[in-house]
Coordinates of C-alpha atoms (C1' of nucleotides) in Angstrom, one line a residue:
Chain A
X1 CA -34.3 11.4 -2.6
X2 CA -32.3 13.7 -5.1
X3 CA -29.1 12.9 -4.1
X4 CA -27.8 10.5 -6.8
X5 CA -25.1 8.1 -6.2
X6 CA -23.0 6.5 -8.7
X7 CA -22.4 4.2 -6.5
X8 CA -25.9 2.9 -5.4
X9 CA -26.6 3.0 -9.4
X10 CA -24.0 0.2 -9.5
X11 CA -25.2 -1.7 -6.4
X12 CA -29.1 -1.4 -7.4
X13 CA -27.9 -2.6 -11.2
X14 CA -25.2 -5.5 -10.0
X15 CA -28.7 -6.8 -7.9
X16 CA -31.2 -6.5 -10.7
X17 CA -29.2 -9.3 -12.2
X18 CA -29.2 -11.6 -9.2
X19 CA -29.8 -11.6 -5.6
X20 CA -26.4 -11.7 -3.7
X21 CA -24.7 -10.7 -0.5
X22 CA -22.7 -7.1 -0.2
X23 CA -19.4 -9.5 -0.7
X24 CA -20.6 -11.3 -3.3
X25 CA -21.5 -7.6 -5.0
X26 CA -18.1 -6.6 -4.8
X27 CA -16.7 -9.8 -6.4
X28 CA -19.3 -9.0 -9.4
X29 CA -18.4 -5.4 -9.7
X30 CA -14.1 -6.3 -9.8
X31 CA -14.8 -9.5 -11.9
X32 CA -17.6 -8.3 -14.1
X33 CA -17.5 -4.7 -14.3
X34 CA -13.8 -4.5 -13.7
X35 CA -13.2 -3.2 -17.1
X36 CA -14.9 0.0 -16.3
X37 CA -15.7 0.4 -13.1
X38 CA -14.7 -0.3 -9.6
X39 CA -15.9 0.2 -5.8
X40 CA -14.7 -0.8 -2.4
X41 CA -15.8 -2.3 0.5
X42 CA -15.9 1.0 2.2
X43 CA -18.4 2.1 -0.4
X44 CA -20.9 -0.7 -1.1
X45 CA -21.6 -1.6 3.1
X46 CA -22.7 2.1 3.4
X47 CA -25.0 2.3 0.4
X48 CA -26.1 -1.1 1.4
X49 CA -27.3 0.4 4.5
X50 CA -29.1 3.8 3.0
X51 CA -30.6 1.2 -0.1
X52 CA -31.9 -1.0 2.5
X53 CA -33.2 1.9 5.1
X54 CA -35.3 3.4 1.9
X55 CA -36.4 0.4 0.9
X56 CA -34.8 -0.1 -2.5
X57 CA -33.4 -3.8 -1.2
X58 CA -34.1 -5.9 1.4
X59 CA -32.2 -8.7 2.8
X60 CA -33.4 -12.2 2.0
X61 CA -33.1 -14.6 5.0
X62 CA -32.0 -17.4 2.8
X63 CA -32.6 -20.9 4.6
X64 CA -29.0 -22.9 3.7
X65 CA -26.4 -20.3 2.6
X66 CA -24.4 -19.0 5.5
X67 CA -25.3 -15.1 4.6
X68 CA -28.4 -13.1 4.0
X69 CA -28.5 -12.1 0.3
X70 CA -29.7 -8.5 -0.8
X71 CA -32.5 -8.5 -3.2
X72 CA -34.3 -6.0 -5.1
X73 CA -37.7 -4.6 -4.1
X74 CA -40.4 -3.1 -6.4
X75 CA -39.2 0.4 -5.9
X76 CA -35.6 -0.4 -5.9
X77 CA -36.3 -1.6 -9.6
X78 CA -37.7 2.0 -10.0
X79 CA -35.1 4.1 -8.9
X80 CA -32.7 1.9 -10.8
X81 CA -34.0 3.1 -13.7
X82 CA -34.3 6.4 -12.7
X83 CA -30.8 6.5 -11.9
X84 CA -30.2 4.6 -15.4
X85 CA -31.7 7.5 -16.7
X86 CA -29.3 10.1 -15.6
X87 CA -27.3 11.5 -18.0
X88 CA -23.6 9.8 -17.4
X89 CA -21.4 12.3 -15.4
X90 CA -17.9 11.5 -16.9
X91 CA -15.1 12.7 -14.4
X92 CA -12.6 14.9 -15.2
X93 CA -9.6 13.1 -17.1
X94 CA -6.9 12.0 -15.5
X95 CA -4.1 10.2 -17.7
X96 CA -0.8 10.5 -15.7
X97 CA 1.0 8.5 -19.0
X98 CA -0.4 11.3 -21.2
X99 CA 0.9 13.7 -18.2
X100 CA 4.3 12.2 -18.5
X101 CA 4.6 12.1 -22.1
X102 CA 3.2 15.6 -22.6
X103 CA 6.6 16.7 -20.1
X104 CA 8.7 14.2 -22.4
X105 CA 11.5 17.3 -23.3
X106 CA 12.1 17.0 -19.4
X107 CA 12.1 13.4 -19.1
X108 CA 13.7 12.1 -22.0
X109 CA 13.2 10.1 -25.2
X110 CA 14.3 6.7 -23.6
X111 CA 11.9 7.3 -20.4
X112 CA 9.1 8.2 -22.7
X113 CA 9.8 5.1 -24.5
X114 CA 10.2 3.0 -21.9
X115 CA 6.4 4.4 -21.0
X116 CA 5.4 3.7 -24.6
X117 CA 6.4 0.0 -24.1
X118 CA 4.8 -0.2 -21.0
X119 CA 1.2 1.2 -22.3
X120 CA 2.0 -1.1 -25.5
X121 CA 2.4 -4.5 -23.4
X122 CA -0.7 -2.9 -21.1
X123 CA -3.3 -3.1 -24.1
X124 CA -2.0 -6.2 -25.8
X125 CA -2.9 -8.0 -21.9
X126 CA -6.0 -6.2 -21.9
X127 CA -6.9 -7.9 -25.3
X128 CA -6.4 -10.9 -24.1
X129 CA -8.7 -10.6 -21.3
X130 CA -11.2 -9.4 -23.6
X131 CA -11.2 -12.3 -25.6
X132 CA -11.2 -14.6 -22.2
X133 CA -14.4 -12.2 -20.9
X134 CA -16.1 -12.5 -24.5
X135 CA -16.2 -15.8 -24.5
X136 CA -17.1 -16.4 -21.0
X137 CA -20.7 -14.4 -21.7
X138 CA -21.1 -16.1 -24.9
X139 CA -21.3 -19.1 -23.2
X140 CA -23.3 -18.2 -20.2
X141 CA -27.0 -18.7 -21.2
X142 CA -28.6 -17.9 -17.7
X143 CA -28.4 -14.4 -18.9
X144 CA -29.1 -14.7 -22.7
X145 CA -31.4 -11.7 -22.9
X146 CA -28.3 -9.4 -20.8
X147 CA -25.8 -10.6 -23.2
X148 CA -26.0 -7.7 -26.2
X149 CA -25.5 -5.3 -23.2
X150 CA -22.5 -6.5 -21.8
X151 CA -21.3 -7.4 -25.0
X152 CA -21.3 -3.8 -25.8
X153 CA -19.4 -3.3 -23.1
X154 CA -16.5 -5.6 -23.9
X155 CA -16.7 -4.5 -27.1
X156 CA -16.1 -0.8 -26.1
X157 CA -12.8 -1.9 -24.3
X158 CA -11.5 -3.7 -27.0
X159 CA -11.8 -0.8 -29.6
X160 CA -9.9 1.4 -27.2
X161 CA -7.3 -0.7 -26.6
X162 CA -6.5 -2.1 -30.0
X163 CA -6.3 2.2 -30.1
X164 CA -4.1 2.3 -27.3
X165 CA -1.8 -0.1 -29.2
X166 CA -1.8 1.2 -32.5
X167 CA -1.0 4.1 -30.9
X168 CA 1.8 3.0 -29.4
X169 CA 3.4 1.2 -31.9
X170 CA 3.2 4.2 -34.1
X171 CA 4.5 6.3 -31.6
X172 CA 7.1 4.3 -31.1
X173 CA 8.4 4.2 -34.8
X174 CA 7.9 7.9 -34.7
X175 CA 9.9 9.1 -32.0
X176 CA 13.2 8.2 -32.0
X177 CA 16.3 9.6 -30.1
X178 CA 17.9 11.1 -33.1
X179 CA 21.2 11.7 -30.2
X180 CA 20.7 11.4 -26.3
X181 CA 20.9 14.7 -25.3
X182 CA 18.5 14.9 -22.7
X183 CA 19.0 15.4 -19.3
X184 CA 18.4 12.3 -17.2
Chain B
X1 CA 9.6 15.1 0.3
X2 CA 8.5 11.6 -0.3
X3 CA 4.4 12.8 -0.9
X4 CA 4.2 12.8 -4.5
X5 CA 1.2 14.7 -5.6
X6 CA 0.2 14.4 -9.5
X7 CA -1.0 17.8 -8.7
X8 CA 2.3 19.4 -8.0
X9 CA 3.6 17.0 -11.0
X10 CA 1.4 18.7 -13.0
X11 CA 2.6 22.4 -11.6
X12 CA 5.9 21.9 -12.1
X13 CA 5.4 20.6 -15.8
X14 CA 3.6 23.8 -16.9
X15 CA 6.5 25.8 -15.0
X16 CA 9.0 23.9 -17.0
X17 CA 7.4 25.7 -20.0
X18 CA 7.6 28.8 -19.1
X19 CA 7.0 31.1 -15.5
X20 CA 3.4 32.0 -14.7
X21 CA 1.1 32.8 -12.3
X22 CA -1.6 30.5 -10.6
X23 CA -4.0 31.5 -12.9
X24 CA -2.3 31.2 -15.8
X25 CA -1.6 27.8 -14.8
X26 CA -5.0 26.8 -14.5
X27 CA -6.1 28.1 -17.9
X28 CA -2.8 26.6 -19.4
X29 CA -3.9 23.1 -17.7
X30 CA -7.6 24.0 -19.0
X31 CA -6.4 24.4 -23.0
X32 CA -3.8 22.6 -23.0
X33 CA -3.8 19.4 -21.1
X34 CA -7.5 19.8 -21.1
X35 CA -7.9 16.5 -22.9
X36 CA -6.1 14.2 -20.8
X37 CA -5.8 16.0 -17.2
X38 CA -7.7 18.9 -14.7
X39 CA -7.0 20.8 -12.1
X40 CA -8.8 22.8 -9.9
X41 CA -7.7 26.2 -8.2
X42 CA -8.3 24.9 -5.2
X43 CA -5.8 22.8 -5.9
X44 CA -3.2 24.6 -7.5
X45 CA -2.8 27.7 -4.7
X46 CA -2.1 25.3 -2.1
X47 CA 0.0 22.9 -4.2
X48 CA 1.7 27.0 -5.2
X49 CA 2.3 27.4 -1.6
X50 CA 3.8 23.9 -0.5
X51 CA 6.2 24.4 -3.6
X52 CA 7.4 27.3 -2.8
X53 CA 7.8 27.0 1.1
X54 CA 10.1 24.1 -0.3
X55 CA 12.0 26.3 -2.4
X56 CA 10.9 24.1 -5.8
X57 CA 9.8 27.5 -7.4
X58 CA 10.0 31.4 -6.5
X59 CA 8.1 34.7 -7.0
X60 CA 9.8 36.3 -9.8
X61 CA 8.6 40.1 -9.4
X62 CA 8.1 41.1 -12.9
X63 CA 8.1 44.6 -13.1
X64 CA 6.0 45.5 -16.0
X65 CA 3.4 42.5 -15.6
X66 CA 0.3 43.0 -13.3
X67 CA 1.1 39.9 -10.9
X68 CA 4.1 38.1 -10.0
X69 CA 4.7 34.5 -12.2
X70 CA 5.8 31.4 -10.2
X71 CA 9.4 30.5 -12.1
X72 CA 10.8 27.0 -11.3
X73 CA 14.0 26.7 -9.5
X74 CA 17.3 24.3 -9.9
X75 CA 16.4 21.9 -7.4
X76 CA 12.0 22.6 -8.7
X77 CA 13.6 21.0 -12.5
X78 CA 15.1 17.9 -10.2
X79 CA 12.4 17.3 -8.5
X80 CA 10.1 17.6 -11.8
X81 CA 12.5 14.4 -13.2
X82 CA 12.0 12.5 -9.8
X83 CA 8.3 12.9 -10.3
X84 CA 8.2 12.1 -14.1
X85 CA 9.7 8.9 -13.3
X86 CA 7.6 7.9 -10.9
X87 CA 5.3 5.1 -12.3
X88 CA 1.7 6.3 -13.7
X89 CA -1.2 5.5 -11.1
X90 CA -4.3 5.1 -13.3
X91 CA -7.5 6.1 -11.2
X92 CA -9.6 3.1 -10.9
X93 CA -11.8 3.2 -14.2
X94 CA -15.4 4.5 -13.9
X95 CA -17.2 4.7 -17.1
X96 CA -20.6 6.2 -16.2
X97 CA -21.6 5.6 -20.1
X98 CA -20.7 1.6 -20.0
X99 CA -21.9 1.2 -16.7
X100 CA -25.6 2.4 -18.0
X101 CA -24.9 0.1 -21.4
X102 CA -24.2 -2.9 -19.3
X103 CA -27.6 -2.8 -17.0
X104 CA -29.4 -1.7 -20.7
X105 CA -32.0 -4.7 -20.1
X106 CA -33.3 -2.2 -17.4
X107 CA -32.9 0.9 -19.7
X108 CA -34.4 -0.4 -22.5
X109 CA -33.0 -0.5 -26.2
X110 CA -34.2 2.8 -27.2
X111 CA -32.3 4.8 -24.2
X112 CA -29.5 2.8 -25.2
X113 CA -29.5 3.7 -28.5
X114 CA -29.4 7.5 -27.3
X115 CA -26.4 6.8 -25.2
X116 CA -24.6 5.6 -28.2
X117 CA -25.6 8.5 -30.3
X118 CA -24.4 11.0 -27.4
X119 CA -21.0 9.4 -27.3
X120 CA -20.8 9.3 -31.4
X121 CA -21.2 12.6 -31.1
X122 CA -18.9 13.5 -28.8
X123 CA -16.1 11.7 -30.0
X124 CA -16.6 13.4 -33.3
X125 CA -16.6 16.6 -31.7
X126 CA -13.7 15.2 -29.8
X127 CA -11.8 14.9 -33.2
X128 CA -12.2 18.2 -34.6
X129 CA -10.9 19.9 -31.4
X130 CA -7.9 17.3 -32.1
X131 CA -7.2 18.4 -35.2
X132 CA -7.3 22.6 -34.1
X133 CA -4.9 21.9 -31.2
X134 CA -2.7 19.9 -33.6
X135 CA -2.7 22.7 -36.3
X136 CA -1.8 25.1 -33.1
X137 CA 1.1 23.0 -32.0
X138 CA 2.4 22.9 -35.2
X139 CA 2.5 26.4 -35.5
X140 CA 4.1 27.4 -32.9
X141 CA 7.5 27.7 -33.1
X142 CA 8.4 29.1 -29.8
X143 CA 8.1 25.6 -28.4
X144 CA 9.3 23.8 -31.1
X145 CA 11.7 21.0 -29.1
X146 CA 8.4 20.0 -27.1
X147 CA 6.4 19.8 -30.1
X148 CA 7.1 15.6 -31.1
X149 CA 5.6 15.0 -27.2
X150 CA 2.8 17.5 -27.0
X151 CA 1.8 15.7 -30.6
X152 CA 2.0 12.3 -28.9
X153 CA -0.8 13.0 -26.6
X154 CA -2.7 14.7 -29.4
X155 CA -2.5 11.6 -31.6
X156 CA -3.3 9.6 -28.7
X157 CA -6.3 11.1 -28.4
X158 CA -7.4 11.0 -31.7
X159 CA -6.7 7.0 -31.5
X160 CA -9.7 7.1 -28.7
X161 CA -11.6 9.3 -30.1
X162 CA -12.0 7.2 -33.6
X163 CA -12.0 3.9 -31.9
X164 CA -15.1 5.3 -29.6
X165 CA -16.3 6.4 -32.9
X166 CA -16.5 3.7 -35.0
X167 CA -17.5 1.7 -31.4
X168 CA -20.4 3.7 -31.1
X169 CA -21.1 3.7 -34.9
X170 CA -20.8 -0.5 -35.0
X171 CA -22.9 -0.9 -32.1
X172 CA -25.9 1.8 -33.4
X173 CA -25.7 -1.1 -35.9
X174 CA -25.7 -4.3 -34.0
X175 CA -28.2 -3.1 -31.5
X176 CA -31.6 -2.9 -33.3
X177 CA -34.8 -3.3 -31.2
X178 CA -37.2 -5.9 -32.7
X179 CA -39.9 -5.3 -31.1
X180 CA -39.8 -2.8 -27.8
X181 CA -41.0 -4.3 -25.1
X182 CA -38.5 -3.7 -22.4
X183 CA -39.8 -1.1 -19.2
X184 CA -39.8 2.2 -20.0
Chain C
dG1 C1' -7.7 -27.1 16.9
dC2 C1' -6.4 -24.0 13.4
dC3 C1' -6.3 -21.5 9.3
dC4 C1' -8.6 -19.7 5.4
dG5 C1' -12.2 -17.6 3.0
dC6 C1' -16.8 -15.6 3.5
dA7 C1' -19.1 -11.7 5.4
dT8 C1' -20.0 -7.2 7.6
dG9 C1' -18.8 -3.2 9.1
dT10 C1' -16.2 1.3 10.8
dA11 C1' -12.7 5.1 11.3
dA12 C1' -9.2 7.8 9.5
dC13 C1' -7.4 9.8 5.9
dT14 C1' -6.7 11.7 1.1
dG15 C1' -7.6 14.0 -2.9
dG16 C1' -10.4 16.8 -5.1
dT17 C1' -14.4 20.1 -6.3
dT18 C1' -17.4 24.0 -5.3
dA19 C1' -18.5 28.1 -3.7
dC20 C1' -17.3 32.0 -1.6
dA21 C1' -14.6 36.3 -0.5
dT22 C1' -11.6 39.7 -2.0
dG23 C1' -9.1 42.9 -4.5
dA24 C1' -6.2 44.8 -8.5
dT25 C1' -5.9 46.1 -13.4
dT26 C1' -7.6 47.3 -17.8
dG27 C1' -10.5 48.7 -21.4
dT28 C1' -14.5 51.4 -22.6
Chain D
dA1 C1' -17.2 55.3 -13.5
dC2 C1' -17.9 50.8 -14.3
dA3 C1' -17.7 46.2 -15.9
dA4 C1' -14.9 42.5 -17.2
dT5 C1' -11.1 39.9 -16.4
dC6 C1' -7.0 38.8 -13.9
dA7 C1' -5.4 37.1 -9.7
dT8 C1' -5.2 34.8 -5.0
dG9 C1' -6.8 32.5 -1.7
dT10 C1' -10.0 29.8 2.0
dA11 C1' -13.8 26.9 3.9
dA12 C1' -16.9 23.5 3.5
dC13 C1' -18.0 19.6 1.6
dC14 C1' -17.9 15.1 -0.9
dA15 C1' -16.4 10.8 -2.8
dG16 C1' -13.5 7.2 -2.3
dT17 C1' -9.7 4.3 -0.5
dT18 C1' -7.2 1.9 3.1
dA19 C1' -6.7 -0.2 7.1
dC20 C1' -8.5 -2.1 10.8
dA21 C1' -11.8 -4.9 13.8
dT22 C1' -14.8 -8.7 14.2
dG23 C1' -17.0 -13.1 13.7
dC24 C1' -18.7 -17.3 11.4
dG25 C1' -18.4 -21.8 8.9
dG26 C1' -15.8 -25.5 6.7
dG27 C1' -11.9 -28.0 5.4
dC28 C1' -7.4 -30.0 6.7

DNA sequence: GCCCGCATGTAACTGGTTACATGATTGT
DNA sequence: ACAATCATGTAACCAGTTACATGCGGGC
């Protein structure tokens, strides 16, 4: 019972919105929670299976659609927010432009801001999607009383990229190639 | 020779710096690049091992020291530009903070609210450390060619940082629980 | 009749962490 | 002498991705 899996977290949570099928669950999670998350196939079938052999979902023979859809039992709502409850486990940090940059003597100035432009254009498309996102749960009243939450979310991504950007921009001012000397 | 690791990537940057050993590698990954990337040693002897085999770096036999430091070689710098210019892979994102914030219908308002305070926190935190690694890169003049690129990554974090901050701050703000009547 | 998208699953592999085992050097 | 830290490594495990295999239902 102890073993807590970030992944059946986000399966448990994606199905306390709505029934739907395992496919349908990794549509949600790349369309919806694609900002911050992500799982594959080869995750969610598995969990499905453990979730469904402990009783946390069951599938619902539905009459017309082509495929059984999961749904959430009783105790599946439970452990959901049980596992809600876990303090978030960040992983370690990763950041192979930060990486790069950090070895920028070795690369050179016009690499690095090549990479600077790159992470630039990066967050300004990430704004934009933002804005598309935001407006699509604004509009969607089926799930009024969710909407504060994911707008949170959305919010969160926006903050970090408009840092991303200034960030860039300013970086780019600030480091010029004064004479390229560099090797490379 | 066409496997690129980020781990040896990472290896061969610190070596670029200066020789070491493993261990010093580890803690210089630890304080230095600590806010942006991680390595573990059971990482970093293998990666050592395949290196060297492959003639990127070499033993140097210090006699005074108490262990021998790994030193990159000629072809070791070439390879380290090959890597460099390699396009980042990000990991796929997965934000254990937003993924609880989004399914906060389940959690409740209150928990929520926690969360938030947790991250504020942090990313102060986050901040000061910032600002003691900045004052320590600027003080050291022994490396002072890398400094305009080791700063980049500083300032880049500090961009995060303040945008999770004032994220975190607006949204302590937005979110206010009328009346708690969510589970738990 | 055929192709495409929905749907479910498995197997192999990779990258990475954790824990363990071991020993040398140094300071007290 | 003894403890702490430096130093090197290995084995077991875990999480996650990728690629593959399979079949059904509907539209063209």
């Amino acid at each position: 019972m102890a073993r807590s899996s970030q992944t059946e977290l986000a399966v448990l949570g994606v199905l306390s919105v709505e029934p739907m099928t395992g496919y349908a669950i990794r549509e949600a999670i790349r369309d919806v929670l694609g900002h911050f998350w992500s799982e594959s196939f080869g995750q969610i079938y598995p969990a499905l299976g453990r979730l469904e052999a402990s009783g946390l979902v069951r599938r619902e023979g539905s009459s017309r659609a082509r495929a059984s859809a999961f749904a959430l039992t009783e105790s599946g709502r439970l452990r959901l927010g049980e596992l809600l409850r876990e303090p978030p486990q960040q992983a370690p940090p990763r950041n192979g432009l930060l990486l790069r940059l950090f070895f920028g003597r070795e690369l050179g100035v016009e690499a690095c801001r090549d990479l600077l432009r790159d992470a630039r254009d990066d967050a300004q498309r990430r704004l934009e999607a933002y804005a598309a996102v935001r407006a699509e749960i604004t509009a969607d009243d089926a799930h009024a009383d969710e909407r504060p939450f994911w707008l949170l979310t959305v919010t969160a991504g926006e903050h970090t990229a408009r840092a991303t950007l200034e960030w860039a921009e300013a970086s780019l001012t600030a480091l010029v190639d004064p004479d390229d000397r560099n090797p490379g």
